Amino acid sequence: MNITVYLGANEGKDPALKQAVQELGRWIGESGNALVYGGSRCGLMGEIAESTLNAGGKVTGVEPEFFVQGELQYERKTKMIALGDAFIAFPGGTGTLEEIAEVMSKVSLRHLDAPCILYNLNGYYDGLKALLARMIEKGLSSPERQQGIYFVEDLEQIKEILQKSF
């Protein structure tokens, strides 16, 4: 399975980020799955790619052409979604949020039949989880619409969701 992971090109300040992303990359490689990611060798992106490769996994970096040629960001996002069988948002910045929001929307509209997993490491996505609950509370979304969107605390929960989905 191709697992698309969205995460930042920065390492962040929490050492748990680097450790968790290395663990995720190692598991992707050892389990025979493949990584699809944003293509950078920097920060957390570089860590997941290196960890996956070192564990014998296959890595597809969708190079951020936006930075090279100007206005091809849309093509990059489309390709990352097209290549993925499952989607994981690791803690990241606004780019990560923007990319996973598109996946969340496609899953909720049933334009994409794949798990959308938000890795809620140390409560990182608690605010987003609360916002989605508020959407349901206010009648702007429903539990059915949000099926396929998961918040997880660790790699074991990711494995469970992927095993149930495939």
mmCIF file of C-alpha atoms in Angstrom:
data_model
loop_
_atom_site.group_PDB
_atom_site.id
_atom_site.type_symbol
_atom_site.label_atom_id
_atom_site.label_comp_id
_atom_site.label_asym_id
_atom_site.label_seq_id
_atom_site.Cartn_x
_atom_site.Cartn_y
_atom_site.Cartn_z
ATOM 1 C CA MET A 1 0.000 0.000 0.000
ATOM 2 C CA ASN A 2 1.139 3.564 -0.693
ATOM 3 C CA ILE A 3 0.912 5.655 2.450
ATOM 4 C CA THR A 4 0.931 9.392 1.799
ATOM 5 C CA VAL A 5 2.323 11.257 4.785
ATOM 6 C CA TYR A 6 2.005 15.017 5.145
ATOM 7 C CA LEU A 7 4.539 16.641 7.428
ATOM 8 C CA GLY A 8 6.833 19.617 7.644
ATOM 9 C CA ALA A 9 10.283 20.355 6.331
ATOM 10 C CA ASN A 10 11.110 21.682 9.822
ATOM 11 C CA GLU A 11 12.007 19.464 12.774
ATOM 12 C CA GLY A 12 9.999 21.368 15.344
ATOM 13 C CA LYS A 13 10.975 21.868 18.974
ATOM 14 C CA ASP A 14 9.576 18.657 20.469
ATOM 15 C CA PRO A 15 12.090 15.754 20.316
ATOM 16 C CA ALA A 16 9.125 13.343 20.335
ATOM 17 C CA LEU A 17 8.328 14.472 16.768
ATOM 18 C CA LYS A 18 11.593 13.170 15.341
ATOM 19 C CA GLN A 19 11.356 9.927 17.285
ATOM 20 C CA ALA A 20 7.741 9.292 16.224
ATOM 21 C CA VAL A 21 8.384 10.092 12.575
ATOM 22 C CA GLN A 22 11.393 7.758 12.514
ATOM 23 C CA GLU A 23 9.247 5.032 14.069
ATOM 24 C CA LEU A 24 6.525 5.588 11.442
ATOM 25 C CA GLY A 25 9.056 5.519 8.596
ATOM 26 C CA ARG A 26 10.697 2.376 9.935
ATOM 27 C CA TRP A 27 7.315 0.642 10.148
ATOM 28 C CA ILE A 28 6.350 1.698 6.610
ATOM 29 C CA GLY A 29 9.602 0.220 5.282
ATOM 30 C CA GLU A 30 9.560 -2.960 7.365
ATOM 31 C CA SER A 31 5.892 -3.698 6.643
ATOM 32 C CA GLY A 32 6.388 -3.727 2.889
ATOM 33 C CA ASN A 33 4.369 -0.570 2.356
ATOM 34 C CA ALA A 34 5.646 2.451 0.435
ATOM 35 C CA LEU A 35 5.942 6.103 1.453
ATOM 36 C CA VAL A 36 4.637 8.999 -0.629
ATOM 37 C CA TYR A 37 5.700 12.376 0.758
ATOM 38 C CA GLY A 38 6.506 15.945 -0.199
ATOM 39 C CA GLY A 39 10.021 15.295 -1.455
ATOM 40 C CA SER A 40 12.141 17.433 0.860
ATOM 41 C CA ARG A 41 15.295 16.119 2.501
ATOM 42 C CA CYS A 42 14.961 18.628 5.321
ATOM 43 C CA GLY A 43 13.402 18.340 8.748
ATOM 44 C CA LEU A 44 10.720 15.763 9.448
ATOM 45 C CA MET A 45 10.265 15.065 5.739
ATOM 46 C CA GLY A 46 13.886 14.030 5.455
ATOM 47 C CA GLU A 47 13.625 11.920 8.606
ATOM 48 C CA ILE A 48 10.655 9.905 7.386
ATOM 49 C CA ALA A 49 12.187 9.299 3.972
ATOM 50 C CA GLU A 50 15.522 8.205 5.434
ATOM 51 C CA SER A 51 13.854 5.973 8.037
ATOM 52 C CA THR A 52 11.694 4.291 5.399
ATOM 53 C CA LEU A 53 14.633 3.745 3.045
ATOM 54 C CA ASN A 54 16.870 2.430 5.835
ATOM 55 C CA ALA A 55 14.161 -0.117 6.685
ATOM 56 C CA GLY A 56 14.127 -1.363 3.086
ATOM 57 C CA GLY A 57 11.036 0.540 1.996
ATOM 58 C CA LYS A 58 10.202 2.323 -1.223
ATOM 59 C CA VAL A 59 9.915 6.114 -1.170
ATOM 60 C CA THR A 60 8.273 8.416 -3.695
ATOM 61 C CA GLY A 61 9.011 12.075 -3.123
ATOM 62 C CA VAL A 62 6.631 14.349 -4.988
ATOM 63 C CA GLU A 63 9.066 17.177 -5.480
ATOM 64 C CA PRO A 64 7.684 20.566 -4.515
ATOM 65 C CA GLU A 65 7.706 22.002 -8.036
ATOM 66 C CA PHE A 66 5.959 25.069 -6.635
ATOM 67 C CA PHE A 67 9.266 26.203 -5.222
ATOM 68 C CA VAL A 68 11.058 25.545 -8.487
ATOM 69 C CA GLN A 69 8.678 26.738 -11.187
ATOM 70 C CA GLY A 70 6.121 28.938 -9.554
ATOM 71 C CA GLU A 71 2.531 27.777 -9.868
ATOM 72 C CA LEU A 72 2.535 23.974 -9.931
ATOM 73 C CA GLN A 73 1.555 23.394 -6.292
ATOM 74 C CA TYR A 74 -1.886 22.152 -7.345
ATOM 75 C CA GLU A 75 -0.349 19.454 -9.543
ATOM 76 C CA ARG A 76 1.821 18.296 -6.652
ATOM 77 C CA LYS A 77 -1.141 17.962 -4.282
ATOM 78 C CA THR A 78 -3.186 16.131 -6.899
ATOM 79 C CA LYS A 79 -0.353 13.680 -7.556
ATOM 80 C CA MET A 80 0.180 12.970 -3.846
ATOM 81 C CA ILE A 81 -3.513 12.161 -3.477
ATOM 82 C CA ALA A 82 -3.595 10.074 -6.662
ATOM 83 C CA LEU A 83 -0.636 7.983 -5.487
ATOM 84 C CA GLY A 84 -1.976 7.363 -1.973
ATOM 85 C CA ASP A 85 -4.039 4.489 -0.634
ATOM 86 C CA ALA A 86 -4.068 5.937 2.894
ATOM 87 C CA PHE A 87 -3.238 9.394 4.241
ATOM 88 C CA ILE A 88 -1.532 10.456 7.447
ATOM 89 C CA ALA A 89 -1.030 14.004 8.681
ATOM 90 C CA PHE A 90 1.872 14.184 11.085
ATOM 91 C CA PRO A 91 2.151 17.392 13.135
ATOM 92 C CA GLY A 92 3.226 20.137 10.746
ATOM 93 C CA GLY A 93 2.675 23.723 9.733
ATOM 94 C CA THR A 94 0.134 25.502 7.577
ATOM 95 C CA GLY A 95 1.156 23.585 4.451
ATOM 96 C CA THR A 96 0.473 20.282 6.196
ATOM 97 C CA LEU A 97 -2.868 21.591 7.409
ATOM 98 C CA GLU A 98 -3.846 22.787 3.937
ATOM 99 C CA GLU A 99 -2.948 19.477 2.317
ATOM 100 C CA ILE A 100 -4.713 17.264 4.856
ATOM 101 C CA ALA A 101 -7.778 19.551 4.796
ATOM 102 C CA GLU A 102 -8.177 18.738 1.104
ATOM 103 C CA VAL A 103 -7.966 15.017 1.851
ATOM 104 C CA MET A 104 -10.478 15.401 4.706
ATOM 105 C CA SER A 105 -12.880 17.173 2.361
ATOM 106 C CA LYS A 106 -12.544 14.502 -0.341
ATOM 107 C CA VAL A 107 -13.101 11.731 2.234
ATOM 108 C CA SER A 108 -16.153 13.456 3.716
ATOM 109 C CA LEU A 109 -17.665 13.980 0.260
ATOM 110 C CA ARG A 110 -16.881 10.344 -0.649
ATOM 111 C CA HIS A 111 -14.672 11.466 -3.532
ATOM 112 C CA LEU A 112 -11.876 9.479 -1.913
ATOM 113 C CA ASP A 113 -12.312 6.076 -0.292
ATOM 114 C CA ALA A 114 -9.254 5.972 1.949
ATOM 115 C CA PRO A 115 -8.508 6.477 5.626
ATOM 116 C CA CYS A 116 -7.493 10.005 6.596
ATOM 117 C CA ILE A 117 -5.449 9.779 9.795
ATOM 118 C CA LEU A 118 -4.358 12.733 11.897
ATOM 119 C CA TYR A 119 -1.436 11.748 14.101
ATOM 120 C CA ASN A 120 -2.418 13.588 17.266
ATOM 121 C CA LEU A 121 1.000 13.295 18.906
ATOM 122 C CA ASN A 122 0.959 14.924 22.329
ATOM 123 C CA GLY A 123 -2.450 16.471 21.574
ATOM 124 C CA TYR A 124 -1.219 18.383 18.528
ATOM 125 C CA TYR A 125 -4.528 18.106 16.661
ATOM 126 C CA ASP A 126 -6.848 18.494 19.678
ATOM 127 C CA GLY A 127 -8.052 21.868 18.395
ATOM 128 C CA LEU A 128 -8.930 20.451 14.980
ATOM 129 C CA LYS A 129 -10.689 17.501 16.608
ATOM 130 C CA ALA A 130 -12.753 19.943 18.684
ATOM 131 C CA LEU A 131 -13.570 21.990 15.577
ATOM 132 C CA LEU A 132 -14.873 18.934 13.729
ATOM 133 C CA ALA A 133 -17.023 18.042 16.759
ATOM 134 C CA ARG A 134 -18.347 21.610 16.799
ATOM 135 C CA MET A 135 -19.285 21.324 13.114
ATOM 136 C CA ILE A 136 -21.449 18.325 14.002
ATOM 137 C CA GLU A 137 -22.891 20.088 17.061
ATOM 138 C CA LYS A 138 -23.908 23.085 14.932
ATOM 139 C CA GLY A 139 -25.434 20.915 12.213
ATOM 140 C CA LEU A 140 -22.809 21.860 9.632
ATOM 141 C CA SER A 141 -21.444 18.344 9.371
ATOM 142 C CA SER A 142 -22.455 14.888 10.578
ATOM 143 C CA PRO A 143 -20.802 11.790 12.006
ATOM 144 C CA GLU A 144 -21.502 10.080 8.667
ATOM 145 C CA ARG A 145 -19.711 12.867 6.805
ATOM 146 C CA GLN A 146 -16.702 12.507 9.070
ATOM 147 C CA GLN A 147 -16.446 8.732 8.707
ATOM 148 C CA GLY A 148 -12.982 7.849 7.515
ATOM 149 C CA ILE A 149 -11.337 10.711 9.427
ATOM 150 C CA TYR A 150 -9.399 9.424 12.426
ATOM 151 C CA PHE A 151 -7.392 10.999 15.226
ATOM 152 C CA VAL A 152 -4.731 8.673 16.648
ATOM 153 C CA GLU A 153 -2.220 8.931 19.451
ATOM 154 C CA ASP A 154 0.426 6.454 18.299
ATOM 155 C CA LEU A 155 1.674 4.082 15.626
ATOM 156 C CA GLU A 156 -0.281 1.123 17.014
ATOM 157 C CA GLN A 157 -3.562 2.930 16.341
ATOM 158 C CA ILE A 158 -2.404 3.722 12.796
ATOM 159 C CA LYS A 159 -1.678 0.029 12.205
ATOM 160 C CA GLU A 160 -5.133 -0.941 13.520
ATOM 161 C CA ILE A 161 -6.919 1.487 11.198
ATOM 162 C CA LEU A 162 -4.908 0.401 8.166
ATOM 163 C CA GLN A 163 -5.487 -3.288 8.927
ATOM 164 C CA LYS A 164 -9.247 -2.701 9.136
ATOM 165 C CA SER A 165 -9.246 -0.659 5.928
ATOM 166 C CA PHE A 166 -7.225 -3.052 3.745
#
